[in-house]
Amino acid sequence: MAWAFAGTMTFHFNRHSGEADGPRLGTLHTNRGEVQTPAFMPVATRGLMRGPWHSQLRPMGVDMMLANAFHLFVRPGVETVQKLGGVHGMMGWDGPVLTDSGGFQAFSLSSKTKVTEQGFKMQNPVQGGWIDWTPAFAFEVQAGLAPDIAMILDVCPAKPLDETICKNAIATTLRWAKEQRDLHDARGGVDSGQAQFGIVQGGVFGDLRESCAKGLVELDFDGYAVGGVSVGEGFHAMMAGVENSTPFLPVDKIRYLMGVGTPLDLVESVARGIDIFDCVWPMRAGRFATAITNQGKLHLLNAQFTNDTSPIEPGCPCDACISGIPRGALRAGFKSKELLPSMMVAQHNLFFIENLMRRIREAIRDGSFETLRAEIVSAYPMPS
Ligand SMILES: [Zn+2]
């Protein structure tokens, strides 16, 4: 069975170039293959992609995928996922998978969540009732789902601009981090077949980001994420959050910026020392008729595209663009709620982002990263 874990965990990050806080090139080695970084992980929240077939992902350059532990726990449940071959079998994906811990869902579903010292009480969105989503339980669920990388359960502050809330959030995050780190060690660390990443919180406050990063580094995680960004704080505050986190993380461990994925955010975060990303935005934008192109965003519902015979992006080699279906037909299809236009534009957008990551890697390698960065900033201007 191709999905079964076999042998000793080979998880490690090989940094080819770059330092703590500039563009970096690397390879993440896992039991299920390598990930060339900087890299973007497509999000299959419940194990399934919304748009592209999973077989389209490898040719696009996808090396690693993301799924969500809380949503998979709710449906179909850990036992069923195991019967389907673990998270990899369920996803039809034999490459590495990272699962998020549910910390972000506690934030995004905050009207349905209670925070206690011991964990979150979260409303079950499928069966009703309450789930005690504690650090130990999030660990156990992820051990059962068997991804290659499990995220710790953290507290994403509901108000990233409120210093007291952020301070309390990092105190709890660090306490829970220690608890989950101990569970990971007791299970054999990376030799269990699963790596574990810590998550830096601290909102927009530099000193809190620094102290959270340092506290996590003392616990010696297998990789680190910068979390609590892209939650409404704005572009510049988000970049400050990255700048206030990456210099304090070990230079030879992989860094992951959670929930970030516009072309501008990707190049600007790579420029600040981030290695891997995930985001629902590219495919979600596509499902709502917004195409990501080299000329910026195109809103295909605009009347200007009614009689447009061009593909989504002329010259793009993705399946949607070479299909011959013109923008005008996609526009008409979106208006009549056909399925195919949303799948096609989602697929094109993911292709664009994966291709952008490939271009970023090549540009770092050949010394032209600043040229590519300027090109992206010109098509996707920074907010003032
Ligand atoms: Zn395309």
Coordinates of C-alpha atoms and ligand atoms in Angstrom, one line a residue:
M1 CA 0.0 0.0 0.0
A2 CA 1.6 3.2 -1.2
W3 CA 0.2 5.3 1.7
A4 CA 1.8 3.3 4.5
F5 CA 4.6 4.9 6.5
A6 CA 7.8 3.0 6.0
G7 CA 11.2 3.4 7.7
T8 CA 12.8 6.2 9.7
M9 CA 11.7 9.7 9.3
T10 CA 13.9 11.6 7.0
F11 CA 12.4 15.0 7.8
H12 CA 14.9 17.8 7.5
F13 CA 15.3 21.1 5.8
N14 CA 18.3 21.7 3.6
R15 CA 18.9 25.5 3.2
H16 CA 20.7 26.1 -0.1
S17 CA 21.0 29.9 0.2
G18 CA 19.7 32.9 2.2
E19 CA 19.9 33.8 5.8
A20 CA 17.4 34.4 8.6
D21 CA 15.5 37.3 7.1
G22 CA 16.0 37.5 3.3
P23 CA 15.0 35.4 0.3
R24 CA 16.0 31.7 0.9
L25 CA 16.2 28.7 -1.3
G26 CA 15.9 25.2 0.1
T27 CA 14.6 21.6 0.0
L28 CA 12.4 20.1 2.6
H29 CA 13.0 16.3 2.8
T30 CA 10.2 14.1 4.0
N31 CA 9.4 10.4 3.9
R32 CA 6.9 11.2 1.1
G33 CA 9.3 13.2 -1.1
E34 CA 10.9 16.6 -1.3
V35 CA 9.5 20.1 -1.3
Q36 CA 11.4 22.7 -3.2
T37 CA 11.1 26.0 -1.3
P38 CA 9.8 28.7 -1.4
A39 CA 6.7 26.7 -2.0
F40 CA 2.9 27.2 -1.9
M41 CA 0.6 24.4 -0.5
P42 CA -2.9 24.3 -2.0
V43 CA -5.6 24.0 0.6
A44 CA -7.9 21.0 0.7
T45 CA -9.6 21.8 3.9
R46 CA -11.7 18.7 4.1
G47 CA -9.3 16.6 2.0
L48 CA -10.7 17.5 -1.4
M49 CA -9.7 20.4 -3.7
R50 CA -12.4 22.8 -4.8
G51 CA -11.7 23.1 -8.5
P52 CA -8.6 21.3 -9.8
W53 CA -8.4 17.5 -9.9
H54 CA -5.7 16.2 -7.5
S55 CA -4.0 14.6 -10.6
Q56 CA -3.5 18.2 -12.0
L57 CA -1.4 19.2 -9.0
R58 CA 1.9 17.5 -9.6
P59 CA 2.2 18.9 -13.2
M60 CA 1.5 22.3 -11.8
G61 CA 4.6 21.9 -9.5
V62 CA 2.7 21.2 -6.2
D63 CA 4.9 19.3 -3.8
M64 CA 2.9 19.4 -0.6
M65 CA -0.8 19.9 0.3
L66 CA -2.6 21.1 3.3
A67 CA -5.7 19.8 5.1
N68 CA -7.5 20.8 8.2
A69 CA -7.5 18.5 11.3
F70 CA -10.6 20.1 12.9
H71 CA -12.7 19.8 9.8
L72 CA -11.6 16.2 9.1
F73 CA -12.3 15.3 12.7
V74 CA -15.8 16.6 12.3
R75 CA -16.4 14.9 9.0
P76 CA -15.7 12.1 8.1
G77 CA -13.9 11.5 11.5
V78 CA -10.5 10.1 12.3
E79 CA -11.6 6.4 12.1
T80 CA -13.1 6.8 8.7
V81 CA -10.0 8.7 7.5
Q82 CA -7.9 5.8 8.7
K83 CA -10.1 3.3 6.9
L84 CA -9.6 5.4 3.7
G85 CA -5.9 5.1 4.0
G86 CA -5.1 8.0 6.3
V87 CA -5.1 11.6 5.2
H88 CA -3.0 10.7 2.1
G89 CA -5.2 7.9 1.0
M90 CA -8.3 10.0 1.5
M91 CA -6.7 12.8 -0.6
G92 CA -5.4 10.6 -3.3
W93 CA -2.0 12.2 -2.8
D94 CA 1.2 10.3 -2.0
G95 CA 3.3 13.5 -1.4
P96 CA 3.7 15.3 1.9
V97 CA 0.6 16.7 3.7
L98 CA 0.5 19.3 6.5
T99 CA -2.5 19.5 8.7
D100 CA -3.6 22.6 10.5
S101 CA -4.5 22.2 14.1
G102 CA -7.9 24.0 14.3
G103 CA -6.4 27.1 16.1
F104 CA -7.4 29.3 13.2
Q105 CA -11.0 27.8 13.1
A106 CA -11.3 28.7 16.8
F107 CA -10.6 32.3 15.6
S108 CA -12.6 32.2 12.4
L109 CA -15.6 30.5 14.1
S110 CA -15.1 32.6 17.3
S111 CA -18.8 33.3 17.7
K112 CA -19.0 29.5 18.2
T113 CA -15.9 29.0 20.4
K114 CA -15.2 29.4 24.1
V115 CA -11.5 29.8 25.1
T116 CA -10.5 28.3 28.5
E117 CA -7.1 27.7 30.0
Q118 CA -7.3 24.1 29.0
G119 CA -8.3 24.6 25.4
F120 CA -11.2 25.6 23.1
K121 CA -14.8 24.5 23.4
M122 CA -15.9 24.5 19.8
Q123 CA -19.4 24.0 18.5
N124 CA -19.6 20.9 16.2
P125 CA -20.7 22.3 12.9
V126 CA -22.0 18.9 11.7
Q127 CA -23.4 17.0 14.6
G128 CA -24.1 19.9 17.0
G129 CA -23.0 19.9 20.6
W130 CA -19.6 21.0 21.9
I131 CA -16.1 19.6 21.3
D132 CA -13.3 20.0 23.9
W133 CA -10.6 20.9 21.4
T134 CA -7.6 20.9 23.8
P135 CA -3.9 20.8 22.8
A136 CA -3.7 17.1 23.7
F137 CA -6.8 16.3 21.7
A138 CA -5.6 18.3 18.6
F139 CA -2.3 16.4 18.9
E140 CA -4.1 13.0 19.2
V141 CA -6.4 13.8 16.2
Q142 CA -3.4 14.7 14.0
A143 CA -1.5 11.6 15.2
G144 CA -4.6 9.6 14.0
L145 CA -4.9 11.4 10.7
A146 CA -1.2 10.8 10.1
P147 CA 0.0 13.8 8.0
D148 CA 3.7 14.4 7.6
I149 CA 3.6 17.7 9.5
A150 CA 1.2 18.5 12.3
M151 CA 0.7 22.1 13.6
I152 CA 0.5 22.8 17.3
L153 CA -2.8 24.1 18.6
D154 CA -2.2 27.8 19.3
V155 CA -4.3 30.9 20.2
C156 CA -4.7 33.3 17.3
P157 CA -5.7 36.5 19.0
A158 CA -9.1 37.7 18.0
K159 CA -7.8 41.3 18.0
P160 CA -4.3 41.6 16.6
L161 CA -4.2 45.3 17.5
D162 CA -5.0 44.8 21.2
E163 CA -1.8 44.4 23.2
T164 CA -3.3 42.7 26.3
I165 CA -5.2 40.2 24.2
C166 CA -2.0 39.4 22.2
K167 CA 0.0 39.1 25.4
N168 CA -2.4 36.6 26.9
A169 CA -2.6 34.7 23.6
I170 CA 1.1 34.2 23.5
A171 CA 1.3 33.1 27.1
T172 CA -1.3 30.4 26.4
T173 CA 0.2 29.5 23.1
L174 CA 3.6 28.9 24.7
R175 CA 2.1 26.8 27.5
W176 CA 0.2 24.7 25.1
A177 CA 3.3 24.5 22.8
K178 CA 5.3 22.9 25.7
E179 CA 2.5 20.4 26.4
Q180 CA 2.3 19.3 22.7
R181 CA 6.1 19.3 22.4
D182 CA 6.2 16.8 25.3
L183 CA 3.6 14.6 23.7
H184 CA 5.5 14.7 20.4
D185 CA 8.8 13.7 22.1
A186 CA 7.0 10.9 24.0
R187 CA 5.7 9.6 20.6
G188 CA 9.3 9.5 19.3
G189 CA 9.6 13.0 17.7
V190 CA 10.1 12.9 13.9
D191 CA 10.8 9.2 14.1
S192 CA 7.1 8.7 14.7
G193 CA 6.7 9.6 11.0
Q194 CA 5.3 13.1 11.8
A195 CA 7.0 16.4 12.2
Q196 CA 5.6 19.2 14.5
F197 CA 5.7 22.9 13.9
G198 CA 5.4 25.7 16.5
I199 CA 3.4 28.9 15.7
V200 CA 4.6 32.4 16.4
Q201 CA 1.8 34.7 17.6
G202 CA 2.0 38.3 19.0
G203 CA -0.3 40.3 16.7
V204 CA 1.3 43.5 15.5
F205 CA 3.6 43.9 18.5
G206 CA 7.3 43.3 17.7
D207 CA 8.3 42.6 21.3
L208 CA 5.6 40.0 21.7
R209 CA 6.5 38.3 18.3
E210 CA 10.1 38.2 19.5
S211 CA 9.4 36.7 22.9
C212 CA 6.9 34.2 21.4
A213 CA 9.5 33.1 18.7
K214 CA 12.3 32.8 21.3
G215 CA 10.0 30.8 23.7
L216 CA 9.1 28.4 20.9
V217 CA 12.8 28.0 19.7
E218 CA 13.7 26.9 23.3
L219 CA 11.2 24.0 22.8
D220 CA 13.1 23.1 19.6
F221 CA 10.3 22.4 17.1
D222 CA 10.9 20.7 13.7
G223 CA 9.8 23.9 11.9
Y224 CA 8.1 27.2 12.7
A225 CA 5.1 29.0 11.4
V226 CA 4.3 32.7 11.6
G227 CA 0.6 32.8 12.5
G228 CA -2.1 35.4 13.3
V229 CA -1.4 37.3 10.1
S230 CA -3.8 38.2 7.2
V231 CA -6.6 38.6 9.8
G232 CA -7.5 42.1 8.9
E233 CA -4.5 44.0 10.1
G234 CA -3.5 45.3 6.7
F235 CA -0.6 44.7 4.4
H236 CA 2.1 46.8 6.1
A237 CA 1.2 45.5 9.6
M238 CA 1.3 42.0 8.3
M239 CA 4.8 42.5 6.8
A240 CA 5.9 44.0 10.1
G241 CA 4.6 40.8 11.8
V242 CA 6.8 38.7 9.5
E243 CA 9.8 41.0 10.0
N244 CA 9.3 40.8 13.8
S245 CA 9.3 37.0 13.7
T246 CA 11.7 35.6 11.1
P247 CA 15.0 37.0 12.5
F248 CA 14.4 35.1 15.8
L249 CA 13.8 31.7 14.2
P250 CA 16.7 29.3 13.6
V251 CA 18.2 29.9 10.2
D252 CA 18.3 26.2 9.3
K253 CA 14.7 25.4 10.2
I254 CA 11.8 25.8 7.7
R255 CA 9.5 28.8 8.2
Y256 CA 5.8 28.8 7.1
L257 CA 3.6 31.9 6.8
M258 CA 0.0 30.7 7.4
G259 CA -2.9 31.8 5.3
V260 CA -1.0 34.0 2.9
G261 CA -1.2 33.8 -0.8
T262 CA -1.7 36.9 -3.0
P263 CA 1.1 37.4 -5.5
L264 CA 2.2 40.6 -3.6
D265 CA 2.1 39.0 -0.2
L266 CA 4.0 35.9 -1.5
V267 CA 7.0 37.9 -3.0
E268 CA 7.1 40.3 -0.1
S269 CA 7.1 37.5 2.5
V270 CA 9.8 35.5 0.6
A271 CA 11.8 38.8 0.7
R272 CA 11.5 38.6 4.5
G273 CA 12.7 35.0 5.0
I274 CA 9.6 32.8 4.6
D275 CA 9.9 29.3 2.9
I276 CA 6.3 27.9 2.7
F277 CA 2.8 29.2 2.4
D278 CA -0.8 28.1 2.1
C279 CA -4.0 30.1 1.3
V280 CA -7.5 29.5 0.2
W281 CA -7.6 32.9 -1.6
P282 CA -6.3 32.0 -5.1
M283 CA -8.9 29.2 -5.7
R284 CA -11.7 31.0 -3.8
A285 CA -11.1 34.1 -5.9
G286 CA -11.3 31.9 -9.0
R287 CA -14.6 30.4 -8.0
F288 CA -15.9 33.9 -7.7
A289 CA -14.8 34.9 -11.2
T290 CA -11.6 36.7 -10.3
A291 CA -8.6 35.6 -12.4
I292 CA -5.0 36.1 -11.2
T293 CA -2.8 37.2 -14.2
N294 CA 0.5 38.8 -14.9
Q295 CA -1.4 42.0 -15.6
G296 CA -3.1 42.0 -12.2
K297 CA -6.6 40.7 -11.2
L298 CA -9.3 40.3 -13.9
H299 CA -12.9 40.4 -12.8
L300 CA -14.5 38.2 -15.5
L301 CA -18.0 39.3 -14.6
N302 CA -17.3 42.8 -15.9
A303 CA -19.2 43.7 -19.1
Q304 CA -16.0 44.4 -21.0
F305 CA -15.5 40.6 -21.2
T306 CA -18.9 39.8 -22.8
N307 CA -17.5 39.3 -26.3
D308 CA -13.9 38.6 -25.4
T309 CA -12.5 35.6 -27.4
S310 CA -9.2 35.4 -25.4
P311 CA -8.5 32.6 -22.9
I312 CA -8.3 33.6 -19.2
E313 CA -4.6 34.6 -19.8
P314 CA -3.2 34.5 -23.3
G315 CA 0.0 32.4 -23.4
C316 CA -0.8 30.6 -20.2
P317 CA -0.2 26.8 -20.6
C318 CA -2.7 25.7 -17.9
D319 CA -5.5 23.3 -18.8
A320 CA -8.1 26.0 -18.5
C321 CA -6.3 28.4 -20.8
I322 CA -5.5 25.9 -23.5
S323 CA -9.0 24.5 -23.5
G324 CA -10.1 27.1 -26.0
I325 CA -13.0 28.4 -23.8
P326 CA -13.0 32.2 -24.2
R327 CA -13.4 34.8 -21.4
G328 CA -16.9 35.7 -22.8
A329 CA -18.1 32.1 -22.5
L330 CA -16.7 31.9 -18.9
R331 CA -18.5 35.2 -18.1
A332 CA -21.8 33.8 -19.4
G333 CA -21.3 30.6 -17.5
F334 CA -20.6 32.3 -14.2
K335 CA -23.8 34.3 -14.7
S336 CA -25.8 31.2 -15.3
K337 CA -24.1 29.4 -12.4
E338 CA -22.5 26.7 -14.5
L339 CA -19.9 24.5 -12.6
L340 CA -17.1 24.6 -15.1
P341 CA -16.2 28.3 -15.1
S342 CA -15.5 28.3 -11.3
M343 CA -13.4 25.1 -11.6
M344 CA -11.5 26.5 -14.6
V345 CA -10.6 29.9 -13.1
A346 CA -9.7 28.2 -9.7
Q347 CA -7.4 25.9 -11.6
H348 CA -5.8 28.7 -13.6
N349 CA -5.3 30.7 -10.4
L350 CA -3.6 27.9 -8.6
F351 CA -1.4 27.3 -11.7
F352 CA -0.5 31.0 -11.7
I353 CA 0.6 30.8 -8.0
E354 CA 2.5 27.6 -8.4
N355 CA 4.2 29.0 -11.5
L356 CA 5.0 32.2 -9.5
M357 CA 6.7 30.1 -6.8
R358 CA 8.8 28.3 -9.5
R359 CA 9.7 31.8 -10.9
I360 CA 10.6 33.0 -7.4
R361 CA 12.9 29.9 -6.9
E362 CA 14.6 30.5 -10.2
A363 CA 15.0 34.2 -9.6
I364 CA 16.6 33.6 -6.2
R365 CA 18.9 31.0 -7.8
D366 CA 20.0 33.3 -10.6
G367 CA 20.1 36.5 -8.6
S368 CA 17.1 38.2 -10.3
F369 CA 14.7 38.1 -7.4
E370 CA 14.5 41.9 -7.1
T371 CA 13.5 42.2 -10.8
L372 CA 10.7 39.7 -10.3
R373 CA 9.6 41.3 -7.1
A374 CA 9.3 44.7 -8.9
E375 CA 7.3 43.1 -11.7
I376 CA 4.8 41.6 -9.2
V377 CA 4.6 44.9 -7.2
S378 CA 3.8 46.7 -10.4
A379 CA 0.9 44.3 -11.3
Y380 CA -0.3 44.0 -7.7
P381 CA 0.4 47.4 -6.1
M382 CA 1.0 47.7 -2.4
P383 CA -1.8 49.4 -0.5
S384 CA -0.8 52.9 0.8
Ligands
ZN1 ZN -4.2 29.6 -17.3

